[in-house]
PDB file of C-alpha atoms in Angstrom:
ATOM      1  CA  UNK A 206      20.829   2.018  26.410  1.00  0.00           C
ATOM      2  CA  UNK A 207      18.568   0.158  23.998  1.00  0.00           C
ATOM      3  CA  UNK A 208      15.082  -0.243  25.572  1.00  0.00           C
ATOM      4  CA  UNK A 209      14.935  -3.942  24.750  1.00  0.00           C
ATOM      5  CA  UNK A 210      18.328  -4.663  26.329  1.00  0.00           C
ATOM      6  CA  UNK A 211      17.391  -2.569  29.346  1.00  0.00           C
ATOM      7  CA  UNK A 212      14.209  -4.573  29.811  1.00  0.00           C
ATOM      8  CA  UNK A 213      16.115  -7.847  29.757  1.00  0.00           C
ATOM      9  CA  UNK A 214      18.601  -6.641  32.385  1.00  0.00           C
ATOM     10  CA  UNK A 215      15.941  -5.649  34.908  1.00  0.00           C
ATOM     11  CA  UNK A 216      14.873  -9.111  36.135  1.00  0.00           C
ATOM     12  CA  UNK A 217      15.712  -8.200  39.754  1.00  0.00           C
ATOM     13  CA  UNK A 218      13.518  -5.084  39.786  1.00  0.00           C
ATOM     14  CA  UNK A 219       9.962  -5.191  41.237  1.00  0.00           C
ATOM     15  CA  UNK A 220       7.571  -6.767  38.772  1.00  0.00           C
ATOM     16  CA  UNK A 221       4.384  -8.766  38.485  1.00  0.00           C
ATOM     17  CA  UNK A 222       3.068 -11.510  36.231  1.00  0.00           C
ATOM     18  CA  UNK A 223       0.580 -10.388  33.597  1.00  0.00           C
ATOM     19  CA  UNK A 224      -1.721 -12.993  32.085  1.00  0.00           C
ATOM     20  CA  UNK A 225      -1.893 -12.878  28.284  1.00  0.00           C
ATOM     21  CA  UNK A 226      -5.230 -13.079  26.422  1.00  0.00           C
ATOM     22  CA  UNK A 227      -3.565 -15.401  23.890  1.00  0.00           C
ATOM     23  CA  UNK A 228      -2.301 -17.773  26.618  1.00  0.00           C
ATOM     24  CA  UNK A 229       0.897 -17.920  24.585  1.00  0.00           C
ATOM     25  CA  UNK A 230      -0.672 -19.996  21.815  1.00  0.00           C
ATOM     26  CA  UNK A 231       1.029 -17.983  19.051  1.00  0.00           C
ATOM     27  CA  UNK A 232       4.541 -18.079  20.527  1.00  0.00           C
ATOM     28  CA  UNK A 233       7.202 -20.781  20.439  1.00  0.00           C
ATOM     29  CA  UNK A 234       7.691 -20.706  24.218  1.00  0.00           C
ATOM     30  CA  UNK A 235       3.889 -20.910  24.815  1.00  0.00           C
ATOM     31  CA  UNK A 236       4.117 -18.547  27.788  1.00  0.00           C
ATOM     32  CA  UNK A 237       0.703 -17.790  29.253  1.00  0.00           C
ATOM     33  CA  UNK A 238       2.015 -14.869  31.320  1.00  0.00           C
ATOM     34  CA  UNK A 239       4.992 -12.502  31.268  1.00  0.00           C
ATOM     35  CA  UNK A 240       7.007 -10.580  33.855  1.00  0.00           C
ATOM     36  CA  UNK A 241       6.254  -6.859  33.643  1.00  0.00           C
ATOM     37  CA  UNK A 242       7.960  -4.143  35.682  1.00  0.00           C
ATOM     38  CA  UNK A 243       6.209  -1.184  37.280  1.00  0.00           C
ATOM     39  CA  UNK A 244       6.528   2.332  35.930  1.00  0.00           C
ATOM     40  CA  UNK A 245       9.099   4.462  37.748  1.00  0.00           C
ATOM     41  CA  UNK A 246      10.014   8.157  37.823  1.00  0.00           C
ATOM     42  CA  UNK A 247      12.623   7.606  35.096  1.00  0.00           C
ATOM     43  CA  UNK A 248       9.902   6.303  32.762  1.00  0.00           C
ATOM     44  CA  UNK A 249       8.477   9.823  32.553  1.00  0.00           C
ATOM     45  CA  UNK A 250      11.123  10.444  29.886  1.00  0.00           C
ATOM     46  CA  UNK A 251       9.505   7.797  27.692  1.00  0.00           C
ATOM     47  CA  UNK A 252       5.980   9.017  28.452  1.00  0.00           C
ATOM     48  CA  UNK A 253       6.838  12.518  27.242  1.00  0.00           C
ATOM     49  CA  UNK A 254       7.989  11.358  23.802  1.00  0.00           C
ATOM     50  CA  UNK A 255       6.339  13.328  21.002  1.00  0.00           C
ATOM     51  CA  UNK A 256       5.673  10.250  18.851  1.00  0.00           C
ATOM     52  CA  UNK A 257       2.970   8.158  20.521  1.00  0.00           C
ATOM     53  CA  UNK A 258       3.774   4.945  18.634  1.00  0.00           C
ATOM     54  CA  UNK A 259       7.454   5.182  19.594  1.00  0.00           C
ATOM     55  CA  UNK A 260       6.502   5.955  23.184  1.00  0.00           C
ATOM     56  CA  UNK A 261       4.284   2.875  23.467  1.00  0.00           C
ATOM     57  CA  UNK A 262       6.706   0.339  21.995  1.00  0.00           C
ATOM     58  CA  UNK A 263       9.741   1.750  23.843  1.00  0.00           C
ATOM     59  CA  UNK A 264       7.782   1.546  27.082  1.00  0.00           C
ATOM     60  CA  UNK A 265       6.861  -2.081  26.385  1.00  0.00           C
ATOM     61  CA  UNK A 266      10.431  -2.988  25.468  1.00  0.00           C
ATOM     62  CA  UNK A 267      11.743  -1.561  28.732  1.00  0.00           C
ATOM     63  CA  UNK A 268       9.065  -3.129  30.968  1.00  0.00           C
ATOM     64  CA  UNK A 269       8.670  -6.684  29.639  1.00  0.00           C
ATOM     65  CA  UNK A 270      11.266  -8.758  31.520  1.00  0.00           C
ATOM     66  CA  UNK A 271      11.358 -11.835  29.307  1.00  0.00           C
ATOM     67  CA  UNK A 272      14.559 -12.944  27.523  1.00  0.00           C
ATOM     68  CA  UNK A 273      12.745 -15.121  24.994  1.00  0.00           C
ATOM     69  CA  UNK A 274       9.667 -13.046  24.147  1.00  0.00           C
ATOM     70  CA  UNK A 275      10.035  -9.535  22.782  1.00  0.00           C
ATOM     71  CA  UNK A 276       7.064  -7.143  22.591  1.00  0.00           C
ATOM     72  CA  UNK A 277       7.794  -6.799  18.865  1.00  0.00           C
ATOM     73  CA  UNK A 278       7.013 -10.511  18.467  1.00  0.00           C
ATOM     74  CA  UNK A 279       3.679 -10.416  20.323  1.00  0.00           C
ATOM     75  CA  UNK A 280       0.140  -9.882  19.072  1.00  0.00           C
ATOM     76  CA  UNK A 281      -1.761  -6.673  19.778  1.00  0.00           C
ATOM     77  CA  UNK A 282      -4.167  -8.179  22.309  1.00  0.00           C
ATOM     78  CA  UNK A 283      -1.317  -9.275  24.582  1.00  0.00           C
ATOM     79  CA  UNK A 284       0.393  -5.898  24.351  1.00  0.00           C
ATOM     80  CA  UNK A 285      -2.887  -4.201  25.276  1.00  0.00           C
ATOM     81  CA  UNK A 286      -3.114  -6.353  28.408  1.00  0.00           C
ATOM     82  CA  UNK A 287       0.390  -5.248  29.411  1.00  0.00           C
ATOM     83  CA  UNK A 288      -0.396  -1.577  28.774  1.00  0.00           C
ATOM     84  CA  UNK A 289      -3.535  -1.781  30.894  1.00  0.00           C
ATOM     85  CA  UNK A 290      -1.520  -3.381  33.724  1.00  0.00           C
ATOM     86  CA  UNK A 291       1.039  -0.544  33.549  1.00  0.00           C
ATOM     87  CA  UNK A 292      -1.718   2.078  33.562  1.00  0.00           C
ATOM     88  CA  UNK A 293      -3.642   0.469  36.436  1.00  0.00           C
ATOM     89  CA  UNK A 294      -0.619   0.037  38.688  1.00  0.00           C
ATOM     90  CA  UNK A 295       0.679   3.557  38.047  1.00  0.00           C
ATOM     91  CA  UNK A 296      -2.306   5.871  37.701  1.00  0.00           C
ATOM     92  CA  UNK A 297      -5.264   3.837  38.953  1.00  0.00           C
ATOM     93  CA  UNK A 298      -7.962   1.915  37.124  1.00  0.00           C
ATOM     94  CA  UNK A 299     -10.316   4.817  36.311  1.00  0.00           C
ATOM     95  CA  UNK A 300     -10.276   5.859  32.651  1.00  0.00           C
ATOM     96  CA  UNK A 301     -12.036   9.148  31.864  1.00  0.00           C
ATOM     97  CA  UNK A 302     -13.850   9.698  28.589  1.00  0.00           C
ATOM     98  CA  UNK A 303     -15.922  12.577  27.248  1.00  0.00           C
ATOM     99  CA  UNK A 304     -18.221  11.268  24.486  1.00  0.00           C
ATOM    100  CA  UNK A 305     -20.973  13.279  22.840  1.00  0.00           C
ATOM    101  CA  UNK A 306     -24.662  12.781  23.547  1.00  0.00           C
ATOM    102  CA  UNK A 307     -26.219  12.003  20.123  1.00  0.00           C
ATOM    103  CA  UNK A 308     -29.494  13.650  21.129  1.00  0.00           C
ATOM    104  CA  UNK A 309     -28.181  16.987  22.429  1.00  0.00           C
ATOM    105  CA  UNK A 310     -24.785  17.162  20.749  1.00  0.00           C
ATOM    106  CA  UNK A 311     -23.237  18.016  24.098  1.00  0.00           C
ATOM    107  CA  UNK A 312     -20.243  16.190  25.595  1.00  0.00           C
ATOM    108  CA  UNK A 313     -20.634  14.354  28.884  1.00  0.00           C
ATOM    109  CA  UNK A 314     -18.174  12.697  31.222  1.00  0.00           C
ATOM    110  CA  UNK A 315     -17.967   8.982  31.903  1.00  0.00           C
ATOM    111  CA  UNK A 316     -15.515   6.857  33.879  1.00  0.00           C
ATOM    112  CA  UNK A 317     -14.654   3.329  32.760  1.00  0.00           C
ATOM    113  CA  UNK A 318     -13.040   0.897  35.262  1.00  0.00           C
ATOM    114  CA  UNK A 319     -10.020  -0.610  33.509  1.00  0.00           C
ATOM    115  CA  UNK A 320      -9.747  -3.389  36.072  1.00  0.00           C
ATOM    116  CA  UNK A 321     -13.085  -4.785  34.908  1.00  0.00           C
ATOM    117  CA  UNK A 322     -12.087  -5.268  31.277  1.00  0.00           C
ATOM    118  CA  UNK A 323     -12.406  -8.873  30.141  1.00  0.00           C
ATOM    119  CA  UNK A 324     -10.438 -11.091  27.775  1.00  0.00           C
ATOM    120  CA  UNK A 325     -12.161 -11.892  24.500  1.00  0.00           C
ATOM    121  CA  UNK A 326     -11.364 -15.513  23.693  1.00  0.00           C
ATOM    122  CA  UNK A 327     -11.228 -17.202  20.313  1.00  0.00           C
ATOM    123  CA  UNK A 328     -14.486 -18.677  19.054  1.00  0.00           C
ATOM    124  CA  UNK A 329     -12.399 -21.151  17.070  1.00  0.00           C
ATOM    125  CA  UNK A 330      -9.232 -22.271  18.855  1.00  0.00           C
ATOM    126  CA  UNK A 331      -5.974 -22.156  16.860  1.00  0.00           C
ATOM    127  CA  UNK A 332      -3.982 -25.364  16.373  1.00  0.00           C
ATOM    128  CA  UNK A 333      -0.732 -26.203  18.187  1.00  0.00           C
ATOM    129  CA  UNK A 334       1.160 -23.956  15.756  1.00  0.00           C
ATOM    130  CA  UNK A 335      -0.995 -20.931  16.514  1.00  0.00           C
ATOM    131  CA  UNK A 336      -2.693 -21.033  13.106  1.00  0.00           C
ATOM    132  CA  UNK A 337      -6.124 -21.741  11.638  1.00  0.00           C
ATOM    133  CA  UNK A 338      -6.941 -23.788   8.543  1.00  0.00           C
ATOM    134  CA  UNK A 339     -10.037 -22.404   6.845  1.00  0.00           C
ATOM    135  CA  UNK A 340     -11.853 -22.859   3.540  1.00  0.00           C
ATOM    136  CA  UNK A 341     -12.666 -19.608   1.778  1.00  0.00           C
ATOM    137  CA  UNK A 342     -16.352 -19.245   0.802  1.00  0.00           C
ATOM    138  CA  UNK A 343     -15.978 -17.942  -2.756  1.00  0.00           C
ATOM    139  CA  UNK A 344     -12.917 -19.697  -4.194  1.00  0.00           C
ATOM    140  CA  UNK A 345     -13.201 -22.779  -1.934  1.00  0.00           C
ATOM    141  CA  UNK A 346      -9.452 -22.505  -1.419  1.00  0.00           C
ATOM    142  CA  UNK A 347      -7.937 -24.010   1.737  1.00  0.00           C
ATOM    143  CA  UNK A 348      -5.623 -21.529   3.451  1.00  0.00           C
ATOM    144  CA  UNK A 349      -3.685 -21.468   6.707  1.00  0.00           C
ATOM    145  CA  UNK A 350      -3.759 -18.093   8.433  1.00  0.00           C
ATOM    146  CA  UNK A 351      -2.360 -16.478  11.573  1.00  0.00           C
ATOM    147  CA  UNK A 352      -2.539 -13.099  13.341  1.00  0.00           C
ATOM    148  CA  UNK A 353       0.102 -10.445  12.748  1.00  0.00           C
ATOM    149  CA  UNK A 354       2.778  -9.616  15.288  1.00  0.00           C
ATOM    150  CA  UNK A 355       3.461  -6.029  16.335  1.00  0.00           C
ATOM    151  CA  UNK A 356       6.655  -5.760  14.258  1.00  0.00           C
ATOM    152  CA  UNK A 357       4.734  -6.784  11.124  1.00  0.00           C
ATOM    153  CA  UNK A 358       2.014  -4.205  11.743  1.00  0.00           C
ATOM    154  CA  UNK A 359       4.708  -1.567  12.243  1.00  0.00           C
ATOM    155  CA  UNK A 360       6.461  -2.627   9.042  1.00  0.00           C
ATOM    156  CA  UNK A 361       3.228  -2.263   7.049  1.00  0.00           C
ATOM    157  CA  UNK A 362       2.557   1.163   8.580  1.00  0.00           C
ATOM    158  CA  UNK A 363       6.026   2.324   7.535  1.00  0.00           C
ATOM    159  CA  UNK A 364       5.463   1.024   4.002  1.00  0.00           C
ATOM    160  CA  UNK A 365       2.232   3.012   3.862  1.00  0.00           C
ATOM    161  CA  UNK A 366       3.952   6.171   5.110  1.00  0.00           C
ATOM    162  CA  UNK A 367       6.688   5.774   2.482  1.00  0.00           C
ATOM    163  CA  UNK A 368       4.243   5.164  -0.374  1.00  0.00           C
ATOM    164  CA  UNK A 369       4.148   7.838  -3.120  1.00  0.00           C
ATOM    165  CA  UNK A 370       1.798  10.706  -2.346  1.00  0.00           C
ATOM    166  CA  UNK A 371      -1.430  10.664  -4.303  1.00  0.00           C
ATOM    167  CA  UNK A 372      -1.426   6.886  -4.676  1.00  0.00           C
ATOM    168  CA  UNK A 373      -3.386   4.422  -2.549  1.00  0.00           C
ATOM    169  CA  UNK A 374      -1.074   2.096  -0.629  1.00  0.00           C
ATOM    170  CA  UNK A 375      -2.116  -1.600  -0.874  1.00  0.00           C
ATOM    171  CA  UNK A 376      -2.313  -1.999   2.908  1.00  0.00           C
ATOM    172  CA  UNK A 377      -4.882  -4.832   2.765  1.00  0.00           C
ATOM    173  CA  UNK A 378      -2.779  -6.750   0.227  1.00  0.00           C
ATOM    174  CA  UNK A 379       0.322  -6.458   2.412  1.00  0.00           C
ATOM    175  CA  UNK A 380      -1.590  -7.664   5.475  1.00  0.00           C
ATOM    176  CA  UNK A 381      -3.030 -10.669   3.660  1.00  0.00           C
ATOM    177  CA  UNK A 382       0.386 -11.635   2.309  1.00  0.00           C
ATOM    178  CA  UNK A 383       1.610 -11.952   5.896  1.00  0.00           C
ATOM    179  CA  UNK A 384      -1.552 -13.416   7.424  1.00  0.00           C
ATOM    180  CA  UNK A 385      -1.750 -16.251   4.878  1.00  0.00           C
ATOM    181  CA  UNK A 386       1.074 -18.784   5.270  1.00  0.00           C
ATOM    182  CA  UNK A 387      -0.251 -21.571   3.041  1.00  0.00           C
ATOM    183  CA  UNK A 388      -2.532 -21.875  -0.006  1.00  0.00           C
ATOM    184  CA  UNK A 389      -3.808 -25.383  -0.704  1.00  0.00           C
ATOM    185  CA  UNK A 390      -0.714 -26.722   1.058  1.00  0.00           C
ATOM    186  CA  UNK A 391       1.733 -24.487  -0.860  1.00  0.00           C
ATOM    187  CA  UNK A 392       3.810 -22.284   1.470  1.00  0.00           C
ATOM    188  CA  UNK A 393       5.903 -20.511  -1.179  1.00  0.00           C
ATOM    189  CA  UNK A 394       5.816 -16.716  -0.916  1.00  0.00           C
ATOM    190  CA  UNK A 395       5.365 -16.377  -4.686  1.00  0.00           C
ATOM    191  CA  UNK A 396       2.276 -18.619  -4.632  1.00  0.00           C
ATOM    192  CA  UNK A 397       0.736 -16.756  -1.695  1.00  0.00           C
ATOM    193  CA  UNK A 398       1.356 -13.331  -3.222  1.00  0.00           C
ATOM    194  CA  UNK A 399      -0.132 -14.378  -6.565  1.00  0.00           C
ATOM    195  CA  UNK A 400      -3.181 -15.805  -4.830  1.00  0.00           C
ATOM    196  CA  UNK A 401      -3.715 -12.626  -2.804  1.00  0.00           C
ATOM    197  CA  UNK A 402      -3.517 -10.463  -5.947  1.00  0.00           C
ATOM    198  CA  UNK A 403      -6.471 -12.314  -7.511  1.00  0.00           C
ATOM    199  CA  UNK A 404      -8.428 -13.200  -4.367  1.00  0.00           C
ATOM    200  CA  UNK A 405     -12.194 -12.514  -4.539  1.00  0.00           C
ATOM    201  CA  UNK A 406     -13.194  -9.698  -2.198  1.00  0.00           C
ATOM    202  CA  UNK A 407     -15.631 -12.041  -0.440  1.00  0.00           C
ATOM    203  CA  UNK A 408     -12.703 -14.244   0.575  1.00  0.00           C
ATOM    204  CA  UNK A 409     -10.670 -11.245   1.710  1.00  0.00           C
ATOM    205  CA  UNK A 410     -13.515 -10.059   3.929  1.00  0.00           C
ATOM    206  CA  UNK A 411     -13.970 -13.573   5.285  1.00  0.00           C
ATOM    207  CA  UNK A 412     -10.341 -13.697   6.462  1.00  0.00           C
ATOM    208  CA  UNK A 413     -10.605 -10.240   8.043  1.00  0.00           C
ATOM    209  CA  UNK A 414     -13.798 -11.116   9.900  1.00  0.00           C
ATOM    210  CA  UNK A 415     -12.462 -14.506  10.987  1.00  0.00           C
ATOM    211  CA  UNK A 416      -9.333 -13.003  12.508  1.00  0.00           C
ATOM    212  CA  UNK A 417     -11.309 -10.160  14.105  1.00  0.00           C
ATOM    213  CA  UNK A 418     -13.523 -12.735  15.822  1.00  0.00           C
ATOM    214  CA  UNK A 419     -10.808 -15.187  16.818  1.00  0.00           C
ATOM    215  CA  UNK A 420      -7.669 -13.224  17.637  1.00  0.00           C
ATOM    216  CA  UNK A 421      -7.533 -13.073  21.466  1.00  0.00           C
ATOM    217  CA  UNK A 422      -7.656  -9.559  22.859  1.00  0.00           C
ATOM    218  CA  UNK A 423      -9.050  -7.278  25.532  1.00  0.00           C
ATOM    219  CA  UNK A 424     -12.676  -6.205  25.077  1.00  0.00           C
ATOM    220  CA  UNK A 425     -12.088  -2.451  24.769  1.00  0.00           C
ATOM    221  CA  UNK A 426     -15.532  -1.398  23.540  1.00  0.00           C
ATOM    222  CA  UNK A 427     -18.382  -0.511  25.883  1.00  0.00           C
ATOM    223  CA  UNK A 428     -21.941   0.694  25.353  1.00  0.00           C
ATOM    224  CA  UNK A 429     -22.976   3.381  27.818  1.00  0.00           C
ATOM    225  CA  UNK A 430     -26.091   5.455  28.392  1.00  0.00           C
ATOM    226  CA  UNK A 431     -25.937   9.201  27.666  1.00  0.00           C
ATOM    227  CA  UNK A 432     -27.828  11.759  29.815  1.00  0.00           C
ATOM    228  CA  UNK A 433     -30.582  11.797  27.180  1.00  0.00           C
ATOM    229  CA  UNK A 434     -31.070   8.041  27.567  1.00  0.00           C
ATOM    230  CA  UNK A 435     -29.525   7.212  24.195  1.00  0.00           C
ATOM    231  CA  UNK A 436     -26.949   4.450  23.897  1.00  0.00           C
ATOM    232  CA  UNK A 437     -23.411   5.466  22.951  1.00  0.00           C
ATOM    233  CA  UNK A 438     -20.548   3.181  21.934  1.00  0.00           C
ATOM    234  CA  UNK A 439     -17.148   4.131  23.365  1.00  0.00           C
ATOM    235  CA  UNK A 440     -13.730   2.533  23.029  1.00  0.00           C
ATOM    236  CA  UNK A 441     -10.552   2.694  25.058  1.00  0.00           C
ATOM    237  CA  UNK A 442      -7.599   3.745  22.913  1.00  0.00           C
ATOM    238  CA  UNK A 443      -3.878   3.717  23.626  1.00  0.00           C
ATOM    239  CA  UNK A 444      -2.950   7.225  22.564  1.00  0.00           C
ATOM    240  CA  UNK A 445      -0.761   9.658  24.491  1.00  0.00           C
ATOM    241  CA  UNK A 446      -3.579  10.536  26.897  1.00  0.00           C
ATOM    242  CA  UNK A 447      -3.795   6.930  28.109  1.00  0.00           C
ATOM    243  CA  UNK A 448      -0.577   7.386  30.112  1.00  0.00           C
ATOM    244  CA  UNK A 449      -0.363  11.145  30.382  1.00  0.00           C
ATOM    245  CA  UNK A 450      -3.115  11.338  32.973  1.00  0.00           C
ATOM    246  CA  UNK A 451      -1.420  13.927  35.146  1.00  0.00           C
ATOM    247  CA  UNK A 452       1.007  15.528  32.682  1.00  0.00           C
TER     248      UNK A 452
END
């Protein structure tokens, strides 16, 4: 059975409400929380998938019990909150890392409590449509921008994978063409694409930094102290090891 359909048919199964970092501001239904089922023994089949990206999205599709909000149509920060809920309620909140001490070059063990991770809110709140209107510093162009949804990120990744070997895929261009939805009031795709092709790099960086600072998400980075006393930056990632704790 399709994972998405299966997820929508499981409303009667045990579940909990997971608060979304975005508070639903980027979705038509404006849902601030979603119903998420608990992992069961049958989910081990999904967890053992060889392709990590497929494993993650199939797991989300089968565990989000919302008929009008698919994981594919959600932003990364909200999906991360759901994944952390699934991990916490199935394997506990301790996340083990083994970074390297920069002074000695030796690895050391550290445990991060996943249940203490905090939401990172927008510094500039989006409007009622889930978008921001900004003026670019170099060209002084007024653009309306928004974050990408998971399905758009996946689409770009597939385009990159299919790009001819030996050539550099225009990943940044493709992202900007989706993130920008209006240029000086013009919403035509042709206008946006033409603008992106000639955009000053200062403006491109400005959009990237703005979205990095204002897209709601989980704060996954921590600074810890190594045995030598040096500070080390670590980050929680959602690879295969995130769920395969005891496999």
